[in-house]
């Protein structure tokens, strides 16, 4: 539970940084590469959310001695003992919120699709609805269709209809309907994030501006005609979460203003592309590195032991066991309540398959307080077995565990 909460908080922090950064550099990207570049810069948000989930390479622990000393420090905060209930309650609250937002979006999408009425195929490749809940639009995810309203032919001139259909086909060609589905998923997972509503609106606006640019840039002479088509169609209906709507009243002024701009030369566009690429790679790498650093803080490291058990003599062909999965012990409830710290040194026997075959306490301070939880944790540890002349062999490890009450809280052991 605590790991899941930590992951959500970490992802929220990186999402906040990405959104604020995109908002700050947006004017510069607009000057360098126009609306298409601004829309492309939104790749930064999913990248910083995915990067911490990527596996980081575990450090290799090798040594010629058959006995290794491994060390870790366990930290807990001094908090009430019933605080262990809070992670479960917070996870339940998050799950309820995610389910509620997901249900609301699903109902909105279904309501929109049902309001279309009967769909009839048109000769231009689009579909005509018998009602207009907010059309024209690209509707559907796996099999998206361009759907126009019942008065499409009467409302727009032939040249305007052609531009509108080109606009919607641009949405489909560039996968904007999948991007909207990803945004809907993020709205479910991060429903609690205060910046997400603004980011969603800004993303959809930039999506429409980019699609406008892709439609009219090849035909500069049609900019005025395109603007007239925009003025004829202003969306007054609620939009569907995953549909790409042609009409959008809140951003009408911004879309028409973009059409007045001249196409930029190639050099600034390449400069903007490099800037976006640098932002995505740099910030995503930072997010990945932070996850790796967090893991390193709790990972058990190995170093040569000061003495061996005498069971075998080290030589150049011997490679010591390597830590694979070593979850730290839980803090004993009695020690937690009495604010007791201590240290336990374990001897862990590792078989040729990397499993713990035996655990014993070499020393403990204070005696008997942390022994049980340390042994219980060590029995679940796994390792890469030691190797001698290329073959896996049994080995022994000496592992000191230090318990301290000055860090984040673990779940106390019963």
XYZ file of C-alpha atoms in Angstrom:
414
model
C 0.000 0.000 0.000
C 2.701 2.492 1.012
C 4.630 1.728 -2.191
C 1.554 2.494 -4.270
C 0.948 5.771 -2.443
C 4.588 6.710 -2.837
C 4.352 5.983 -6.565
C 1.244 8.136 -6.955
C 2.796 11.028 -5.062
C 6.015 10.753 -7.034
C 4.113 10.655 -10.330
C 2.006 13.650 -9.241
C 5.137 15.641 -8.430
C 6.676 14.930 -11.834
C 3.367 15.661 -13.581
C 3.256 19.033 -11.799
C 6.772 19.845 -12.958
C 5.962 18.807 -16.536
C 2.752 20.871 -16.709
C 4.376 23.982 -15.215
C 7.347 23.650 -17.540
C 5.136 23.230 -20.601
C 3.126 26.268 -19.602
C 6.319 28.307 -19.213
C 7.933 27.329 -22.534
C 4.740 27.374 -24.585
C 5.184 30.969 -25.889
C 8.747 30.180 -26.966
C 7.685 26.974 -28.710
C 4.868 28.860 -30.413
C 7.374 31.320 -31.899
C 9.861 28.617 -32.873
C 7.607 26.023 -34.429
C 3.976 27.012 -34.230
C 0.971 25.080 -32.972
C 2.175 21.676 -34.181
C 5.362 21.944 -32.111
C 3.443 23.056 -29.023
C 1.134 20.068 -29.350
C 4.096 17.724 -29.791
C 5.656 19.032 -26.582
C 2.843 17.378 -24.583
C 4.717 14.099 -25.030
C 6.685 15.273 -22.007
C 3.793 14.480 -19.646
C 3.408 10.729 -20.374
C 7.172 10.329 -20.616
C 7.817 11.653 -17.096
C 5.049 9.402 -15.768
C 6.398 6.296 -17.496
C 10.108 6.917 -16.841
C 10.034 6.113 -13.081
C 8.357 2.788 -13.904
C 11.240 1.646 -16.080
C 13.586 -0.810 -14.362
C 16.914 0.504 -13.215
C 19.938 -1.802 -13.326
C 20.733 -3.250 -9.940
C 24.325 -2.751 -8.828
C 26.506 -5.803 -9.244
C 27.949 -7.132 -6.016
C 30.955 -9.334 -6.677
C 33.878 -10.331 -4.603
C 36.344 -13.160 -4.468
C 35.620 -13.981 -0.826
C 32.954 -16.627 -0.100
C 31.627 -14.598 2.866
C 30.277 -11.061 2.312
C 29.116 -8.338 4.663
C 25.935 -6.537 3.597
C 24.519 -3.509 5.360
C 21.295 -1.545 5.458
C 19.674 1.026 7.757
C 15.937 0.885 8.426
C 14.277 4.206 9.228
C 10.854 4.851 10.721
C 9.100 8.001 11.844
C 7.728 8.374 15.357
C 3.984 8.352 14.635
C 0.902 6.881 16.309
C 0.643 3.118 15.997
C -2.702 3.294 14.196
C -1.084 5.248 11.356
C -0.692 1.981 9.470
C -4.433 2.204 8.676
C -4.032 5.435 6.743
C -2.380 3.958 3.624
C -5.315 1.567 3.152
C -7.855 4.347 3.657
C -6.063 6.653 1.214
C -5.821 3.914 -1.398
C -9.542 3.200 -0.993
C -10.319 6.924 -1.404
C -8.126 7.157 -4.512
C -9.742 4.045 -6.032
C -13.230 5.404 -5.366
C -12.346 8.728 -6.977
C -10.790 7.031 -10.003
C -13.848 4.813 -10.448
C -16.203 7.789 -10.138
C -14.326 9.886 -12.711
C -14.050 6.910 -15.050
C -17.774 6.222 -14.774
C -18.615 9.876 -15.413
C -16.458 9.956 -18.543
C -17.884 6.682 -19.811
C -21.434 7.928 -19.316
C -20.595 11.187 -21.103
C -19.151 9.322 -24.069
C -22.098 6.922 -24.241
C -24.574 9.794 -23.973
C -22.889 11.555 -26.868
C -22.785 8.462 -29.086
C -26.426 7.605 -28.403
C -27.467 11.186 -29.165
C -26.058 10.831 -32.681
C -29.027 8.712 -33.658
C -28.883 6.706 -36.870
C -25.660 6.938 -38.886
C -25.684 6.809 -42.693
C -22.621 6.424 -44.898
C -21.784 9.311 -47.226
C -19.988 9.267 -50.564
C -17.129 11.400 -49.179
C -16.179 8.701 -46.659
C -17.851 10.321 -43.648
C -21.016 9.352 -41.771
C -24.082 11.504 -41.326
C -25.942 11.460 -38.019
C -29.658 12.039 -37.633
C -29.019 14.384 -34.682
C -26.289 16.867 -33.776
C -24.999 16.627 -30.181
C -21.741 18.389 -31.187
C -20.671 17.684 -34.759
C -18.630 17.344 -36.949
C -16.371 15.079 -34.919
C -14.105 12.053 -35.075
C -15.939 9.418 -33.040
C -14.699 6.024 -31.906
C -11.440 4.534 -30.710
C -10.717 1.205 -32.427
C -12.649 2.106 -35.586
C -12.905 5.927 -35.612
C -15.379 7.523 -38.007
C -15.825 11.111 -39.158
C -19.433 11.984 -38.296
C -21.192 15.110 -39.550
C -24.498 16.629 -38.562
C -27.820 16.362 -40.431
C -27.497 19.946 -41.768
C -23.852 19.623 -42.828
C -24.564 20.150 -46.526
C -26.891 23.100 -45.910
C -24.725 24.901 -43.356
C -21.378 24.750 -45.189
C -20.302 25.466 -48.751
C -18.599 22.638 -50.692
C -15.101 24.095 -50.179
C -15.778 24.526 -46.455
C -17.045 20.965 -46.173
C -13.848 19.717 -47.799
C -11.681 21.621 -45.295
C -13.698 20.351 -42.341
C -13.387 16.751 -43.497
C -9.641 17.235 -44.060
C -9.406 18.529 -40.498
C -11.110 15.468 -39.046
C -9.049 13.110 -41.198
C -5.919 14.820 -39.852
C -7.118 13.942 -36.354
C -7.461 10.294 -37.343
C -4.181 10.163 -39.276
C -2.202 11.489 -36.295
C -3.948 9.339 -33.698
C -5.500 12.215 -31.770
C -8.400 9.976 -30.682
C -5.876 7.718 -28.924
C -4.312 10.779 -27.294
C -7.745 11.769 -25.964
C -8.214 8.269 -24.568
C -4.859 8.573 -22.782
C -5.957 11.904 -21.313
C -9.189 10.304 -20.112
C -7.134 7.597 -18.386
C -4.902 10.199 -16.713
C -7.993 12.056 -15.510
C -9.067 8.847 -13.767
C -5.688 8.041 -12.219
C -4.885 11.620 -11.139
C -8.350 12.958 -10.458
C -7.009 14.620 -7.316
C -4.345 16.652 -9.136
C -5.226 20.384 -9.062
C -3.447 21.194 -12.350
C -4.958 18.369 -14.389
C -8.200 20.166 -15.409
C -6.206 23.091 -16.785
C -3.716 20.761 -18.470
C -6.573 18.807 -20.093
C -8.192 21.940 -21.507
C -4.871 23.293 -22.723
C -3.954 19.971 -24.328
C -7.250 19.774 -26.236
C -6.882 23.391 -27.359
C -3.344 22.738 -28.604
C -4.595 19.608 -30.355
C -7.156 21.629 -32.317
C -4.657 24.385 -33.116
C -2.162 21.812 -34.406
C -4.832 20.152 -36.523
C -5.843 23.554 -37.930
C -2.218 24.226 -38.865
C -1.786 20.840 -40.539
C -4.965 21.441 -42.552
C -4.371 24.992 -43.815
C -0.552 25.183 -44.057
C -0.533 23.308 -47.400
C -3.214 25.751 -48.681
C -2.394 29.276 -47.406
C -4.934 30.858 -49.770
C -7.731 29.015 -47.968
C -7.081 30.534 -44.544
C -9.953 33.034 -44.828
C -12.341 30.337 -46.023
C -11.255 28.140 -43.116
C -11.874 30.974 -40.662
C -15.362 31.507 -42.106
C -16.127 27.822 -41.574
C -15.031 28.166 -37.962
C -17.322 31.152 -37.467
C -20.281 29.183 -38.820
C -19.815 26.335 -36.356
C -19.574 27.106 -32.647
C -19.921 24.232 -30.203
C -22.585 24.817 -27.595
C -23.051 21.148 -26.639
C -20.957 19.315 -24.014
C -18.014 17.605 -25.663
C -17.430 13.856 -25.443
C -14.256 12.835 -23.551
C -12.703 10.861 -26.432
C -14.170 12.561 -29.512
C -12.222 15.074 -31.626
C -14.721 17.902 -32.176
C -14.475 20.383 -35.018
C -16.248 23.162 -33.166
C -14.880 24.691 -29.999
C -16.341 28.000 -28.909
C -14.000 28.781 -25.975
C -10.923 28.856 -28.255
C -12.502 30.314 -31.405
C -10.595 33.598 -31.129
C -7.281 31.821 -30.629
C -7.861 29.516 -33.607
C -8.719 32.393 -35.932
C -5.709 34.343 -34.642
C -3.444 31.418 -35.478
C -4.719 31.390 -39.044
C -3.439 34.962 -39.526
C 0.146 33.965 -38.773
C 2.598 33.295 -41.563
C 4.331 29.959 -41.980
C 7.750 29.962 -40.324
C 11.002 29.104 -42.028
C 12.739 25.760 -41.528
C 15.577 26.834 -39.215
C 13.410 27.953 -36.255
C 11.292 24.818 -36.694
C 14.355 22.609 -36.319
C 15.436 24.681 -33.320
C 12.073 24.091 -31.718
C 12.195 20.372 -32.489
C 15.570 20.100 -30.761
C 14.261 22.060 -27.777
C 11.253 19.751 -27.373
C 13.435 16.679 -27.778
C 15.873 18.004 -25.185
C 13.063 18.726 -22.727
C 11.532 15.276 -23.130
C 14.828 13.408 -22.856
C 16.227 15.562 -20.055
C 13.212 15.647 -17.736
C 12.370 11.971 -18.373
C 15.939 10.993 -17.539
C 15.719 12.987 -14.328
C 12.490 11.187 -13.415
C 14.099 7.809 -14.128
C 17.230 8.744 -12.182
C 15.181 9.864 -9.176
C 13.497 6.452 -9.074
C 16.886 4.791 -9.305
C 18.263 7.003 -6.524
C 15.262 6.221 -4.311
C 15.815 2.523 -4.861
C 19.505 2.868 -4.066
C 18.713 4.411 -0.681
C 17.013 1.207 0.465
C 19.032 -1.304 -1.527
C 21.383 -3.520 0.460
C 24.967 -3.147 -0.699
C 27.823 -5.598 -0.362
C 31.480 -5.291 0.506
C 34.164 -7.840 1.368
C 33.875 -9.321 4.838
C 36.616 -8.759 7.334
C 36.748 -12.495 7.997
C 35.456 -15.704 6.412
C 33.886 -18.816 7.808
C 36.824 -20.981 6.756
C 34.671 -23.341 4.713
C 36.599 -22.595 1.541
C 39.540 -20.524 0.458
C 38.974 -17.620 -1.951
C 40.649 -17.671 -5.314
C 40.468 -15.752 -8.573
C 37.890 -18.133 -9.993
C 35.394 -17.529 -7.160
C 32.602 -14.933 -7.471
C 30.641 -14.065 -4.370
C 26.863 -14.145 -4.022
C 24.948 -11.104 -5.216
C 21.888 -9.568 -3.581
C 18.755 -10.041 -5.716
C 15.634 -9.423 -3.605
C 16.177 -8.343 -0.002
C 13.118 -6.674 1.478
C 13.864 -4.958 4.810
C 12.307 -6.303 8.018
C 9.266 -4.695 9.608
C 9.866 -2.645 12.722
C 8.701 -4.510 15.870
C 5.623 -2.889 17.384
C 6.959 -2.979 20.951
C 10.260 -1.398 19.941
C 8.434 1.198 17.898
C 6.190 2.187 20.814
C 9.147 2.392 23.220
C 11.366 4.301 20.764
C 14.045 1.585 20.815
C 16.812 1.431 18.187
C 19.262 -1.373 17.700
C 21.414 -3.540 15.464
C 21.379 -7.209 14.448
C 24.150 -9.076 12.639
C 22.888 -12.139 10.762
C 24.631 -15.075 9.197
C 22.687 -16.144 6.104
C 23.486 -19.388 4.298
C 22.729 -19.261 0.566
C 22.381 -22.485 -1.430
C 23.501 -23.058 -4.993
C 20.100 -21.919 -6.307
C 20.267 -18.542 -4.542
C 17.718 -19.349 -1.822
C 18.197 -18.774 1.874
C 18.969 -22.141 3.418
C 19.600 -21.054 6.995
C 19.649 -17.929 9.167
C 21.293 -17.403 12.555
C 21.945 -14.367 14.743
C 25.624 -13.598 15.317
C 24.951 -10.630 17.615
C 22.102 -8.302 18.488
C 21.729 -5.057 20.444
C 19.574 -4.919 22.493
C 19.452 -8.675 22.762
C 16.310 -10.400 21.454
C 14.416 -7.246 20.428
C 14.956 -7.334 16.669
C 16.002 -10.968 16.215
C 12.631 -12.428 15.168
C 11.738 -9.829 12.516
C 15.282 -9.950 11.110
C 15.241 -13.734 10.758
C 11.718 -13.688 9.263
C 12.788 -11.172 6.624
C 16.057 -12.977 5.832
C 14.244 -16.255 5.191
C 12.465 -14.608 2.242
C 15.575 -13.102 0.652
C 16.903 -14.360 -2.656
C 20.350 -14.014 -4.196
C 22.359 -14.701 -7.270
C 24.369 -17.679 -6.007
C 28.123 -17.575 -5.608
C 30.111 -19.195 -8.383
C 33.327 -21.130 -8.382
C 34.945 -21.961 -11.687
C 31.714 -20.860 -13.374
C 29.467 -23.220 -11.390
C 26.959 -22.091 -8.696
C 28.008 -23.063 -5.175
C 26.664 -22.586 -1.653
C 28.034 -19.664 0.357
C 27.508 -17.715 3.557
C 26.831 -14.018 4.089
C 27.208 -11.821 7.140
C 24.529 -9.121 7.108
C 24.312 -6.289 9.676
C 20.900 -4.608 10.007
C 20.586 -1.271 11.780
C 17.183 -0.159 13.105
C 16.759 3.599 13.637
C 13.790 5.856 14.436
C 14.615 8.893 12.322
C 13.161 8.307 8.827
C 9.881 7.544 7.039
C 7.506 5.128 8.680
C 7.288 1.423 7.819
C 4.371 -0.781 8.742
C 5.104 -1.962 12.317
C 5.245 -5.720 12.771
C 2.510 -7.247 14.925
